[in-house]
XYZ file of C-alpha atoms in Angstrom:
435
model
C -83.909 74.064 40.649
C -81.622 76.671 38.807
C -80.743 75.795 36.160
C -78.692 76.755 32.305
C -79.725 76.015 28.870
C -76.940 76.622 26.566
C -77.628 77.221 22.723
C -81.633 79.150 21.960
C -82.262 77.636 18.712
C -85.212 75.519 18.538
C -84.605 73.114 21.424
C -82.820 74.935 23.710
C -85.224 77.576 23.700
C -87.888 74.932 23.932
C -86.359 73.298 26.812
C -85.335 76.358 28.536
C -88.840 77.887 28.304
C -90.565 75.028 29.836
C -88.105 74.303 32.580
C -89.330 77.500 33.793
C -92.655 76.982 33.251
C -92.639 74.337 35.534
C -91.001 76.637 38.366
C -87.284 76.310 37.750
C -84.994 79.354 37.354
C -83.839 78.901 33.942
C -80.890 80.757 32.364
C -80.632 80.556 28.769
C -77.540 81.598 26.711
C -75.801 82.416 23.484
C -73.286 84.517 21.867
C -75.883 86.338 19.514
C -76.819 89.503 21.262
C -79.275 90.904 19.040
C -81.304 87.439 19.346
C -81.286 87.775 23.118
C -82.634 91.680 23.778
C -85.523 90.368 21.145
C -86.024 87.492 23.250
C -86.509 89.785 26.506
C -88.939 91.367 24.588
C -91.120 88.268 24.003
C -89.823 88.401 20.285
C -89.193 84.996 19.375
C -87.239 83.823 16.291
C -88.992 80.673 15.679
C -92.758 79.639 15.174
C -93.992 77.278 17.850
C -97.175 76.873 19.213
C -97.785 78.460 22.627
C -93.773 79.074 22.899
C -94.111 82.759 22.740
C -97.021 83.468 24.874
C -94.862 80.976 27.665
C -91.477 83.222 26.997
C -93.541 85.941 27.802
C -95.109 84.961 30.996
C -91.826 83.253 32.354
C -89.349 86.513 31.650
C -92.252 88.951 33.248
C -91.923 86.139 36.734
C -88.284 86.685 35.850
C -88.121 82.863 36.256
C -86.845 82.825 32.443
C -83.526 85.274 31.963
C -80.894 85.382 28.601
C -77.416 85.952 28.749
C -74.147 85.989 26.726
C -72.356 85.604 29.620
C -72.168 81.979 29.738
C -69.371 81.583 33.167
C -72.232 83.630 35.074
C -74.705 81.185 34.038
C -72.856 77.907 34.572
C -71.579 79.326 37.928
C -75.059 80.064 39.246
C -76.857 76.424 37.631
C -77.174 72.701 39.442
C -78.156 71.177 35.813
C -76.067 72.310 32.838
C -77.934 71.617 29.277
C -75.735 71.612 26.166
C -78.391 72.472 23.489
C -76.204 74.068 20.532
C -76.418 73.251 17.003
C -74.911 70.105 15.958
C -74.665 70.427 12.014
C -74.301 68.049 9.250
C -71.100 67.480 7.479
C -70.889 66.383 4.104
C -70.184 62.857 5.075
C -73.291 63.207 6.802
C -71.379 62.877 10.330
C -72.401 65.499 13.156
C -70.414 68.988 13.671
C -69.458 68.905 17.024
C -67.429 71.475 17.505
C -70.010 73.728 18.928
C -70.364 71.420 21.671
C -67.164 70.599 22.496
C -66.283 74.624 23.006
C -69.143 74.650 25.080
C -67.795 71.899 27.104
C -64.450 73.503 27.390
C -65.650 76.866 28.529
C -67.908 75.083 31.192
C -64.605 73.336 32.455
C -63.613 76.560 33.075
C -66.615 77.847 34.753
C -67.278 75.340 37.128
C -67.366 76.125 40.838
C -68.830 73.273 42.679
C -70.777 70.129 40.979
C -73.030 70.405 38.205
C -74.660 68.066 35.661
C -73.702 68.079 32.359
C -76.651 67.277 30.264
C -75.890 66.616 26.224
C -79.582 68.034 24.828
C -78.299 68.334 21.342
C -78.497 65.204 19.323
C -75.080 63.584 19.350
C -73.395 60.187 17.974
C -72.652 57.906 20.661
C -69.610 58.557 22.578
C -69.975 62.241 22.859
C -70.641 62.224 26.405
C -67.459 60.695 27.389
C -65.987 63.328 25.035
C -67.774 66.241 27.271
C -66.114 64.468 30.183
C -62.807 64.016 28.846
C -63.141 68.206 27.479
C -64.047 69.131 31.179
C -62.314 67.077 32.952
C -59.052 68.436 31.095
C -59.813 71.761 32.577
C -60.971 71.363 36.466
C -60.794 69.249 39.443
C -64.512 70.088 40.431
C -66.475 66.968 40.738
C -69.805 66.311 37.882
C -71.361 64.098 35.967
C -72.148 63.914 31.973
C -75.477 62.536 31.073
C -77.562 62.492 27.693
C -81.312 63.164 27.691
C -82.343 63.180 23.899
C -85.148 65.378 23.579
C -88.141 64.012 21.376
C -90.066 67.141 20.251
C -92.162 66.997 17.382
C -92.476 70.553 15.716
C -95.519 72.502 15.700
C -96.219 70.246 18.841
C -92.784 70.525 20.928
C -94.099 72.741 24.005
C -97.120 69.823 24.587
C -94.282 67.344 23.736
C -92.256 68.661 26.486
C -94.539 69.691 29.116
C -96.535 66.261 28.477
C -93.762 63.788 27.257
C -94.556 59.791 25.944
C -90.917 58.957 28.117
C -88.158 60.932 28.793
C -84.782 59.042 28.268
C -81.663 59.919 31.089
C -78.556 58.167 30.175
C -76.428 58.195 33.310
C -73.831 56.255 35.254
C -74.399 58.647 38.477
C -76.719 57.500 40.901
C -76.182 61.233 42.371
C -76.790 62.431 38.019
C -79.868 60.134 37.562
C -81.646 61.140 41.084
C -81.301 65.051 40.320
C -82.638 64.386 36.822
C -85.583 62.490 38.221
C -86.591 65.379 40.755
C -86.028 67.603 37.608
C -88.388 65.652 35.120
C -91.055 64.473 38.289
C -93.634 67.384 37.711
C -93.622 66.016 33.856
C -94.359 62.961 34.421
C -97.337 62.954 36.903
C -99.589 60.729 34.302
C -97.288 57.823 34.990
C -95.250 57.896 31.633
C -91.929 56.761 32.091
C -88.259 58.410 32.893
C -86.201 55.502 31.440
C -82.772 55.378 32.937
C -80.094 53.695 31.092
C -76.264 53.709 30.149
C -74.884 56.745 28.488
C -74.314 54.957 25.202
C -77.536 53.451 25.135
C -79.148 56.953 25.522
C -77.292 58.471 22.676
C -78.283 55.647 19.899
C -82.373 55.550 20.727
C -82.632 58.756 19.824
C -81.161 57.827 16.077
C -82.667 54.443 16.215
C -85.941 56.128 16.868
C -85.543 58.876 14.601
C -84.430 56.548 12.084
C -86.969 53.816 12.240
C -89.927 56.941 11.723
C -88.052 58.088 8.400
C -88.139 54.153 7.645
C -91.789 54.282 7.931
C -92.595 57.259 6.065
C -89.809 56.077 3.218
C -91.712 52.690 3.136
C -95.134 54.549 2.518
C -93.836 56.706 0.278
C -92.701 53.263 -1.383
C -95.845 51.748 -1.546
C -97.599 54.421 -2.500
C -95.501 54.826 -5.402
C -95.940 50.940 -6.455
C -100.063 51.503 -6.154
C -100.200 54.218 -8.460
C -98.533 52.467 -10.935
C -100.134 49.259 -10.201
C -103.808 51.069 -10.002
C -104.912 50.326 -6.229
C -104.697 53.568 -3.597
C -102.597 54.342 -1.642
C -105.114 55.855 0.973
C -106.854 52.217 1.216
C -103.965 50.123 1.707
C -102.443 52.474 4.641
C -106.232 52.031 6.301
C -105.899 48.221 6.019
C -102.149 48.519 6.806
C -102.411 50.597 9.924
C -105.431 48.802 11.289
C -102.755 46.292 12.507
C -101.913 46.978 15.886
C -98.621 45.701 15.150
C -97.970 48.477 12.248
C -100.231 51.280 14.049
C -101.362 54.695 11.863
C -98.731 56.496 12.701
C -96.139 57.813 10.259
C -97.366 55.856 7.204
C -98.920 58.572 5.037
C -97.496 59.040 1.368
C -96.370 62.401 0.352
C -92.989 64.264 -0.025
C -91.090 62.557 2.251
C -89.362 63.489 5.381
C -87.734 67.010 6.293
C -86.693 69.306 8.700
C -83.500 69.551 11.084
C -84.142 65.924 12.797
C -84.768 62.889 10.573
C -82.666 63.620 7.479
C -79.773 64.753 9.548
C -80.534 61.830 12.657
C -80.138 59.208 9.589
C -77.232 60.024 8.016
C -75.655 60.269 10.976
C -76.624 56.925 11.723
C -75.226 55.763 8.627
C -71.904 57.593 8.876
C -71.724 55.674 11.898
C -72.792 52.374 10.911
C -69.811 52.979 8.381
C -67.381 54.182 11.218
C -67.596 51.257 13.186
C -68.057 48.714 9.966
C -71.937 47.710 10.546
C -74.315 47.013 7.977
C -77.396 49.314 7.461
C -78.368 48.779 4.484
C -82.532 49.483 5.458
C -81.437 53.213 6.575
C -79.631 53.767 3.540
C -82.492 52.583 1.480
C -84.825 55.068 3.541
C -82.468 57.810 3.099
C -82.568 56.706 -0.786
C -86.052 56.615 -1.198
C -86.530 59.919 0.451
C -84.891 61.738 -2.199
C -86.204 59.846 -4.943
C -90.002 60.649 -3.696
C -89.112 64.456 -4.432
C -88.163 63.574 -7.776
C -91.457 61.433 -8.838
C -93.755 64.180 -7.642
C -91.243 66.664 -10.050
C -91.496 64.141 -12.660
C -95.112 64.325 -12.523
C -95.291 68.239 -12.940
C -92.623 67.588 -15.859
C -94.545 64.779 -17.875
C -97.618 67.013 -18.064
C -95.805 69.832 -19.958
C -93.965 67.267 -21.521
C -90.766 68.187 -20.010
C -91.154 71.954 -21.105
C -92.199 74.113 -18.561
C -89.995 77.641 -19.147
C -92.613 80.550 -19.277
C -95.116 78.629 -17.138
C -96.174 80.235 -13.555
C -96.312 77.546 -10.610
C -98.588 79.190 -7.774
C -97.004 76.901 -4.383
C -98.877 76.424 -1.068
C -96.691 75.551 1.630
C -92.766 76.613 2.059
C -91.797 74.733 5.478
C -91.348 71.297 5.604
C -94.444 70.467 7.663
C -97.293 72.755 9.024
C -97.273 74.343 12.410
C -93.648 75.582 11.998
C -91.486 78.038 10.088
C -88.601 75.365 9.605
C -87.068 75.596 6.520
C -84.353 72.887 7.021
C -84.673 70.045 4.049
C -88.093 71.139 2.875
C -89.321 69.009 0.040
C -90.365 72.811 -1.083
C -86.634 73.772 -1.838
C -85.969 70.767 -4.165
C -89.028 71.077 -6.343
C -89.021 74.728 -6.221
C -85.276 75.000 -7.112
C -86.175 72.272 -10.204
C -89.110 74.648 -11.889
C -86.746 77.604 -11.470
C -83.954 75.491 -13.124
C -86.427 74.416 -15.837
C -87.476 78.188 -17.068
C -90.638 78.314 -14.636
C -91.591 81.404 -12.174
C -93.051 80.989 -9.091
C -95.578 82.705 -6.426
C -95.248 81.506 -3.291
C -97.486 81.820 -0.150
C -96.664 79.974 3.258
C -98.707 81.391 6.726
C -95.137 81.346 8.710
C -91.737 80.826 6.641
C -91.735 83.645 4.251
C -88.467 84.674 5.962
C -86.938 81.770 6.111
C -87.672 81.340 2.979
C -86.581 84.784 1.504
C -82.718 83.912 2.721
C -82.843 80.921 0.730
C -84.687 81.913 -2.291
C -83.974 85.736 -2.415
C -86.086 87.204 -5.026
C -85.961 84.466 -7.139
C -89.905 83.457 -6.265
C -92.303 86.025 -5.855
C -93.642 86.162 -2.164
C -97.521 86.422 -2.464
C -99.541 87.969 0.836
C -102.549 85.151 1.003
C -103.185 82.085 -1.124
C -105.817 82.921 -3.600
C -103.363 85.816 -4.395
C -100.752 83.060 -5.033
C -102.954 81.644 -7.651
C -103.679 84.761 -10.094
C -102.212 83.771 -13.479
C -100.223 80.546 -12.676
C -100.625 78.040 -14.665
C -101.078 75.229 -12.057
C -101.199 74.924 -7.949
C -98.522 73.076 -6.404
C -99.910 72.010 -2.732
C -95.977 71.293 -1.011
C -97.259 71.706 2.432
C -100.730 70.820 4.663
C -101.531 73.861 6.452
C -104.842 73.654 7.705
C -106.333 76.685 5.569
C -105.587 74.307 2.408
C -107.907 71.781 3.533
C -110.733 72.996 2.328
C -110.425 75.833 -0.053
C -113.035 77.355 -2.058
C -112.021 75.676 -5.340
C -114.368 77.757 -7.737
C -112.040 79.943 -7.035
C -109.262 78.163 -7.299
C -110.280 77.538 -10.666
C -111.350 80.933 -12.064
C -108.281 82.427 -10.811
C -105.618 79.803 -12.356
C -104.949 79.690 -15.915
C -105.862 75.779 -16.529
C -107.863 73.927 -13.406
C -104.784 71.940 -12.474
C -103.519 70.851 -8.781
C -100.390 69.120 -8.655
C -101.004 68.192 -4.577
C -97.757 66.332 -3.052
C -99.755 65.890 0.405
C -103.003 64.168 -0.814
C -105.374 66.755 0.702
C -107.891 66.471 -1.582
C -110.763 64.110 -3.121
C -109.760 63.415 -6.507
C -112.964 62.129 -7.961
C -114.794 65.446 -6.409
C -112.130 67.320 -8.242
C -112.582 65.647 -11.588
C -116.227 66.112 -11.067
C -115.313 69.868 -10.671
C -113.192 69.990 -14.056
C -109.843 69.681 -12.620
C -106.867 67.901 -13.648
C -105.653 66.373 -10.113
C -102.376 64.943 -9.590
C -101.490 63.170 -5.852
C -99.302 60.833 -4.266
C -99.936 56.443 -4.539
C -103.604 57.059 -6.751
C -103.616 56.988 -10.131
C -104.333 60.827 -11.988
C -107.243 61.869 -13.116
């Protein structure tokens, strides 16, 4: 099937990369040229697992190609996939104007019928938006439908090539049966394509979204009530999760929730809850208790140093807002990091992936440290912010002979903290009590 993904940040390049690795002749675009002769080249501006080495492959079959020249591409697809960036306003509400020019100029490209598919996270009603745009500008026959994608990161290629469900909001018969041929070779294991109602499409992917960061906010809530209370937090997610109702998933105390989906998916939600006069007050109280959790764990750095920490050296592990990627976007690392920088403290930094994402938001206010024992030469403390595998299981003799005082301030409970105590270390965690 031939077939254009326009927009190559993180899903579109996702998307448009597996689409061809499935056999499809995939044309992906966008207006930064720079990013596209890299991409050519098998340089890719993201970290994903397995994404590079599939780029690669699909370009050399010349199954995978990147343009600017998005009328050529629309012109030459069947399926259409709008996949640009949909920003946050400051009343939390999507940007759409990315999409909507997108829409327009496809108006203006078409040449026989297409299907429109809205990739990019959108309220509902945005689809009959992207008809309306079109519409305005040909008398070509198509169809809009949504298709939220669901792709975990540091897992999205196996998300996509192996998918739980894919989701096709449609009122085409002709739409939904191309989209079915499209997603068949996915689905082979007998997971569900789930047709539905444009509308309907648009909202699960922010009620799903949403009721995840209610999950992790509620953990992070309980977690925060055992610590004070003296039980831990690790036991009572084991008997909690044990439920088949509750499940494991999603219910591990820590930071809180980052990255370019949830905190952006529930906002939106909330802006429009507020737009069409609903109640969500459970949303609001995750998106609440998601920003508190940041401050407890800075609290508990604070009330060690008794709320004086200028001079002191914070080595951090872990920039990105989960492992496996280089995603920046709404890392609990950028709060806490900003506060000890605020508070008179200097930092050394070491992250295996998002040094330069990190550098344009941090400049050379933290120093940017080549491995992590490095990190740790001098500081005062270790800050774990983010569970890379290599943390897991450091070598913490040297850990300790290489930090000033033995003390791990660890916001992703990686460690044992009665083997640590045994060691000599002051050990600080998330939902057990500090010892």
């Amino acid at each position: 099937m031939k077939i254009c993904v326009i927009g190559t940040g993180y899903v579109g390049l996702v998307v448009g990369t597996c689409l061809s690795e499935m056999g499809n002749n995939v044309i992906c675009v966008d207006v930064d040229e720079e990013k596209l002769k890299n991409l050519e080249k098998g340089i890719v501006p993201i970290y994903e697992p397995g994404l590079e080495e599939l780029i690669k492959v699909n370009v050399a079959e010349k199954r995978l190609q990147f343009t600017s020249n998005l009328d050529y591409a629309v012109k030459n697809s069947l399926v259409c996939f709008i996949a640009v960036g949909t920003p946050q306003g400051e009343d939390g509400s999507a940007d759409l104007k990315y999409v909507y020019q997108v829409a327009e100029s496809i108006g203006q490209s078409l040449n026989h019928y297409k299907v429109i598919v809205d990739k990019s996270t959108v309220p509902v009603g945005t689809a009959d938006k992207v008809y309306e745009i079109i519409k305005s500008k040909t008398d070509i026959d198509f169809d809009v439908v949504s298709n939220p994608e669901f792709l975990k990161q540091g897992a999205a290629v196996d998300d996509f090539l192996k998918p739980d469900r894919v989701i096709i909001g449609s009122n085409s018969k002709k739409a939904s049966d191309i989209m079915q041929e499209l997603y068949s070779p996915f689905l082979r294991t007998g997971n569900p394509v789930i047709f539905m109602d444009v509308r309907s499409a648009e909202m699960t992917k922010y009620a799903a979204n949403s009721f995840l960061a209610v999950k992790i906010s509620y953990a992070n809530e309980i977690a925060n009530i055992c610590e004070n209370v003296g039980a831990n937090a690790d036991m009572v997610r084991i008997g909690m999760c044990t439920d088949k109702r509750i499940g494991s998933h999603f219910l591990f105390a820590g930071l809180g929730y980052g990255g370019s989906c949830f905190p952006k998916d529930v906002k939106a939600l909330i802006k429009t809850s507020r737009d069409y006069n609903c109640s969500s007050k459970i949303i609001e109280a995750a998106d609440e208790v998601n920003n508190l959790q940041r401050e407890v764990f800075i609290n508990k750095i604070l009330n060690f140093y008794n709320h004086d920490i200028s001079g002191k050296t914070f080595a951090v592990w872990g920039l990105a807002f989960k492992p496996k990627t280089n995603d920046m976007r709404e890392a609990p690392s950028i709060t806490i990091i900003n506060k000890l920088l605020e508070m008179g403290a200097s930092v050394k930094a070491y992250d295996p992936k998002a040094f330069d994402l990190a550098y344009k938001i941090f400049g050379n206010k933290i120093q940017y440290c080549k491995d992590s024992y490095s990190a740790l030469l001098c500081a005062d403390a270790l800050v774990l912010l983010t569970e890379w595998n290599e943390f897991a299981r450091p070598d913490f003799e040297r850990i300790k002979e290489s930090l000033k005082e033995p003390v791990i301030f660890d916001g992703r409970n990686q460690y044992d903290p009665q083997r640590l105590k045994k060691r000599g270390f002051t050990y600080f965690c998330v939902g057990k009590r500090s010892l």
